C-alpha cells in the first residue's frame, strides 16, 4: 500500500496576506501608510466591506490620482479604489484569467469565493501562469552512478548551485500555477518527505511512497486524486528550461494521448559509411552526421491514460508509449529548447553545478 504525505495550502492558495487588505471605509491616509509599508514588494491593496466582500483594488497611482482630483486624506478608500478590478471567481478558467491579468499588467490577482469574499491573493510576480495540469515527479531511484554522494542522500536532494535538484523543477511547476504536485519516493524516502513537510506557495506537494519499484509509469497507479485532464510526468533529477506552457498548448492542440519532450541528439561518425545492396557497394558517405531526437524524460498525457495503468504492475515509459502506438493512439514529441541536463553521472553533476553557479553569478 502506498503512503501519502502532504504539504498543502487551501483553496486557491493560502489565506490573503492582511498587509494587502484594507477596509473599504478606511481613510486614504491609512492606504498611503499601508502601501508605504509594502515598498519594494507588490504594492497593491484590495478594499473589502465589513463582510470581506471585494470592493475594489487600490494602487499607489490610484491614490495619487484621487488626491490630485481633490479627495481629502480622510475620505474613505472606497471613493478611490478601482471597483471593476479583475478577480478570479470559483469555476472560472484560471489559466485564461491569469493570462488576461498578465496582459493587463496586473501584479496581484484576488481569488474570490462564491459569495464574492476575498479567499486568497495570487502574486503574479511569482506565479507566471495557471496551467491546468497535475504533475508527478519521479524521485524513488537509488542514484547508483552518483555514489558515494547518494549513499546517505537521495539524488533529488543533492544540491546543484546551492539548491536541491528537485526544487528547481518543483519551483518551476509552482511558478506555472500547477497546484497539485506528487513526488513518488522509495529510496531514503523519509528525507524527501521531510523536505516537503512545509507548505509551498500556491500549491500542494504530496509524497507518495512506492512499496517497491514500479517503473516510470507504473507508480502513476498509486496517485489517488488526479483532478486535471492533463498529467505531466517527469524525472525529478533533470535540470531544464523546458517551456511547460508551450508543451501543454502543443499537446492540447494536437489532441495527442501522450506528448514526450525530446532533446536533439547528434551522432557524428568519423569514418566513411558504406551504402550497399547485399555485399555490393553502391556508395560511400564520408564522415556523416545524423540528427535525432531523444527522450527527455518529461511526458504530458491525458488523465485517462494515467488511470488506465494497472495497479501494482511494473511499467516503464517506453512500454507505455509502444502500447499507445500499437493501439493507434496519437503520440507526439515536443522539442526542448535551451537547457536540458540529465544528472546521472559524476560528470553530469559537476557540469550542472558549474552551469547553475555561473547562472547565479550572472543574476
GROMACS .gro file of C-alpha atoms in nm, residues 141-309:
model
  169
  141UNK     CA    1   1.566   0.587  -0.760
  142UNK     CA    2   1.887   0.498  -0.578
  143UNK     CA    3   2.120   0.712  -0.793
  144UNK     CA    4   2.377   0.432  -0.810
  145UNK     CA    5   2.609   0.610  -1.053
  146UNK     CA    6   2.646   0.905  -0.816
  147UNK     CA    7   2.768   0.701  -0.521
  148UNK     CA    8   2.909   0.775  -0.267
  149UNK     CA    9   2.711   1.106  -0.280
  150UNK     CA   10   2.385   0.912  -0.278
  151UNK     CA   11   2.480   0.666  -0.003
  152UNK     CA   12   2.322   0.894   0.258
  153UNK     CA   13   2.128   1.144   0.047
  154UNK     CA   14   1.866   1.069  -0.222
  155UNK     CA   15   1.972   1.208  -0.559
  156UNK     CA   16   1.681   1.458  -0.589
  157UNK     CA   17   1.805   1.632  -0.272
  158UNK     CA   18   2.166   1.669  -0.387
  159UNK     CA   19   2.239   2.039  -0.418
  160UNK     CA   20   2.325   2.195  -0.752
  161UNK     CA   21   2.424   2.560  -0.738
  162UNK     CA   22   2.319   2.569  -0.371
  163UNK     CA   23   1.969   2.428  -0.432
  164UNK     CA   24   1.825   2.076  -0.426
  165UNK     CA   25   1.788   1.936  -0.779
  166UNK     CA   26   1.420   1.857  -0.733
  167UNK     CA   27   1.343   2.210  -0.611
  168UNK     CA   28   1.430   2.359  -0.950
  169UNK     CA   29   1.150   2.150  -1.100
  170UNK     CA   30   0.900   2.198  -0.817
  171UNK     CA   31   0.953   2.575  -0.812
  172UNK     CA   32   0.912   2.597  -1.190
  173UNK     CA   33   0.590   2.399  -1.177
  174UNK     CA   34   0.456   2.618  -0.896
  175UNK     CA   35   0.551   2.929  -1.093
  176UNK     CA   36   0.342   2.784  -1.378
  177UNK     CA   37   0.046   2.760  -1.143
  178UNK     CA   38   0.050   2.382  -1.103
  179UNK     CA   39  -0.125   2.334  -0.770
  180UNK     CA   40  -0.109   1.955  -0.728
  181UNK     CA   41   0.239   1.807  -0.742
  182UNK     CA   42   0.301   1.445  -0.646
  183UNK     CA   43   0.651   1.314  -0.574
  184UNK     CA   44   0.690   0.935  -0.585
  185UNK     CA   45   0.954   0.820  -0.336
  186UNK     CA   46   1.121   0.500  -0.224
  187UNK     CA   47   1.496   0.513  -0.152
  188UNK     CA   48   1.567   0.725   0.161
  189UNK     CA   49   1.210   0.847   0.129
  190UNK     CA   50   1.199   0.991   0.481
  191UNK     CA   51   1.443   1.265   0.379
  192UNK     CA   52   1.231   1.372   0.081
  193UNK     CA   53   0.913   1.361   0.290
  194UNK     CA   54   1.073   1.590   0.548
  195UNK     CA   55   1.195   1.819   0.271
  196UNK     CA   56   0.837   1.877   0.157
  197UNK     CA   57   0.680   1.886   0.504
  198UNK     CA   58   0.632   2.263   0.493
  199UNK     CA   59   0.374   2.423   0.258
  200UNK     CA   60   0.491   2.577  -0.066
  201UNK     CA   61   0.332   2.893  -0.203
  202UNK     CA   62   0.026   2.850  -0.426
  203UNK     CA   63   0.046   2.472  -0.440
  204UNK     CA   64   0.050   2.135  -0.275
  205UNK     CA   65   0.335   1.882  -0.277
  206UNK     CA   66   0.238   1.527  -0.183
  207UNK     CA   67   0.491   1.247  -0.138
  208UNK     CA   68   0.367   0.904  -0.248
  209UNK     CA   69   0.563   0.605  -0.121
  210UNK     CA   70   0.624   0.323  -0.369
  211UNK     CA   71   0.612  -0.012  -0.187
  212UNK     CA   72   0.854  -0.143  -0.450
  213UNK     CA   73   0.999  -0.028  -0.782
  214UNK     CA   74   0.716   0.013  -1.032
  215UNK     CA   75   0.895   0.189  -1.317
  216UNK     CA   76   0.849   0.540  -1.452
  217UNK     CA   77   0.482   0.494  -1.534
  218UNK     CA   78   0.381   0.211  -1.302
  219UNK     CA   79   0.384   0.439  -0.998
  220UNK     CA   80   0.108   0.652  -1.156
  221UNK     CA   81  -0.136   0.387  -1.038
  222UNK     CA   82  -0.059   0.497  -0.681
  223UNK     CA   83  -0.169   0.859  -0.733
  224UNK     CA   84  -0.511   0.892  -0.567
  225UNK     CA   85  -0.654   1.225  -0.675
  226UNK     CA   86  -0.571   1.338  -1.028
  227UNK     CA   87  -0.807   1.630  -1.084
  228UNK     CA   88  -0.690   1.789  -1.410
  229UNK     CA   89  -0.745   1.649  -1.759
  230UNK     CA   90  -0.371   1.658  -1.832
  231UNK     CA   91  -0.099   1.490  -1.628
  232UNK     CA   92   0.269   1.578  -1.650
  233UNK     CA   93   0.521   1.310  -1.552
  234UNK     CA   94   0.891   1.385  -1.528
  235UNK     CA   95   1.212   1.262  -1.376
  236UNK     CA   96   1.298   1.470  -1.071
  237UNK     CA   97   1.672   1.479  -1.142
  238UNK     CA   98   1.653   1.691  -1.457
  239UNK     CA   99   1.766   2.048  -1.499
  240UNK     CA  100   1.579   2.202  -1.788
  241UNK     CA  101   1.442   2.527  -1.923
  242UNK     CA  102   1.161   2.339  -2.097
  243UNK     CA  103   0.865   2.572  -2.152
  244UNK     CA  104   0.581   2.383  -1.985
  245UNK     CA  105   0.317   2.621  -2.124
  246UNK     CA  106   0.428   2.576  -2.484
  247UNK     CA  107   0.442   2.200  -2.437
  248UNK     CA  108   0.091   2.197  -2.287
  249UNK     CA  109  -0.052   2.411  -2.569
  250UNK     CA  110   0.112   2.188  -2.834
  251UNK     CA  111  -0.016   1.875  -2.659
  252UNK     CA  112  -0.371   2.012  -2.638
  253UNK     CA  113  -0.376   2.147  -2.994
  254UNK     CA  114  -0.261   1.813  -3.137
  255UNK     CA  115  -0.519   1.616  -2.941
  256UNK     CA  116  -0.243   1.372  -2.850
  257UNK     CA  117  -0.287   1.094  -2.597
  258UNK     CA  118   0.072   1.147  -2.488
  259UNK     CA  119   0.339   1.403  -2.574
  260UNK     CA  120   0.705   1.333  -2.497
  261UNK     CA  121   0.961   1.610  -2.454
  262UNK     CA  122   1.260   1.545  -2.678
  263UNK     CA  123   1.615   1.675  -2.691
  264UNK     CA  124   1.821   1.695  -3.012
  265UNK     CA  125   2.094   1.434  -3.025
  266UNK     CA  126   2.367   1.433  -3.290
  267UNK     CA  127   2.585   1.137  -3.383
  268UNK     CA  128   2.896   1.207  -3.588
  269UNK     CA  129   3.065   0.905  -3.746
  270UNK     CA  130   3.440   0.958  -3.800
  271UNK     CA  131   3.455   0.711  -4.090
  272UNK     CA  132   3.312   0.670  -4.436
  273UNK     CA  133   2.986   0.476  -4.417
  274UNK     CA  134   2.916   0.210  -4.678
  275UNK     CA  135   2.589   0.203  -4.866
  276UNK     CA  136   2.526  -0.142  -5.008
  277UNK     CA  137   2.283  -0.382  -5.167
  278UNK     CA  138   2.383  -0.717  -5.029
  279UNK     CA  139   2.763  -0.707  -5.047
  280UNK     CA  140   2.769  -0.479  -5.347
  281UNK     CA  141   2.877  -0.127  -5.250
  282UNK     CA  142   2.656   0.136  -5.407
  283UNK     CA  143   2.814   0.439  -5.246
  284UNK     CA  144   3.012   0.590  -4.959
  285UNK     CA  145   2.909   0.868  -4.725
  286UNK     CA  146   3.216   1.039  -4.583
  287UNK     CA  147   3.202   1.105  -4.206
  288UNK     CA  148   2.826   1.157  -4.191
  289UNK     CA  149   2.636   1.330  -3.914
  290UNK     CA  150   2.297   1.201  -3.806
  291UNK     CA  151   2.047   1.411  -3.614
  292UNK     CA  152   1.788   1.255  -3.386
  293UNK     CA  153   1.550   1.348  -3.108
  294UNK     CA  154   1.600   1.160  -2.781
  295UNK     CA  155   1.358   1.105  -2.494
  296UNK     CA  156   1.399   1.393  -2.243
  297UNK     CA  157   1.220   1.222  -1.955
  298UNK     CA  158   0.917   1.459  -1.950
  299UNK     CA  159   0.571   1.347  -2.061
  300UNK     CA  160   0.224   1.500  -2.083
  301UNK     CA  161  -0.070   1.264  -2.116
  302UNK     CA  162  -0.444   1.254  -2.089
  303UNK     CA  163  -0.566   1.170  -1.743
  304UNK     CA  164  -0.741   0.861  -1.886
  305UNK     CA  165  -0.402   0.723  -1.994
  306UNK     CA  166  -0.266   0.755  -1.641
  307UNK     CA  167  -0.578   0.598  -1.493
  308UNK     CA  168  -0.557   0.302  -1.731
  309UNK     CA  169  -0.224   0.185  -1.586
   0.00000   0.00000   0.00000
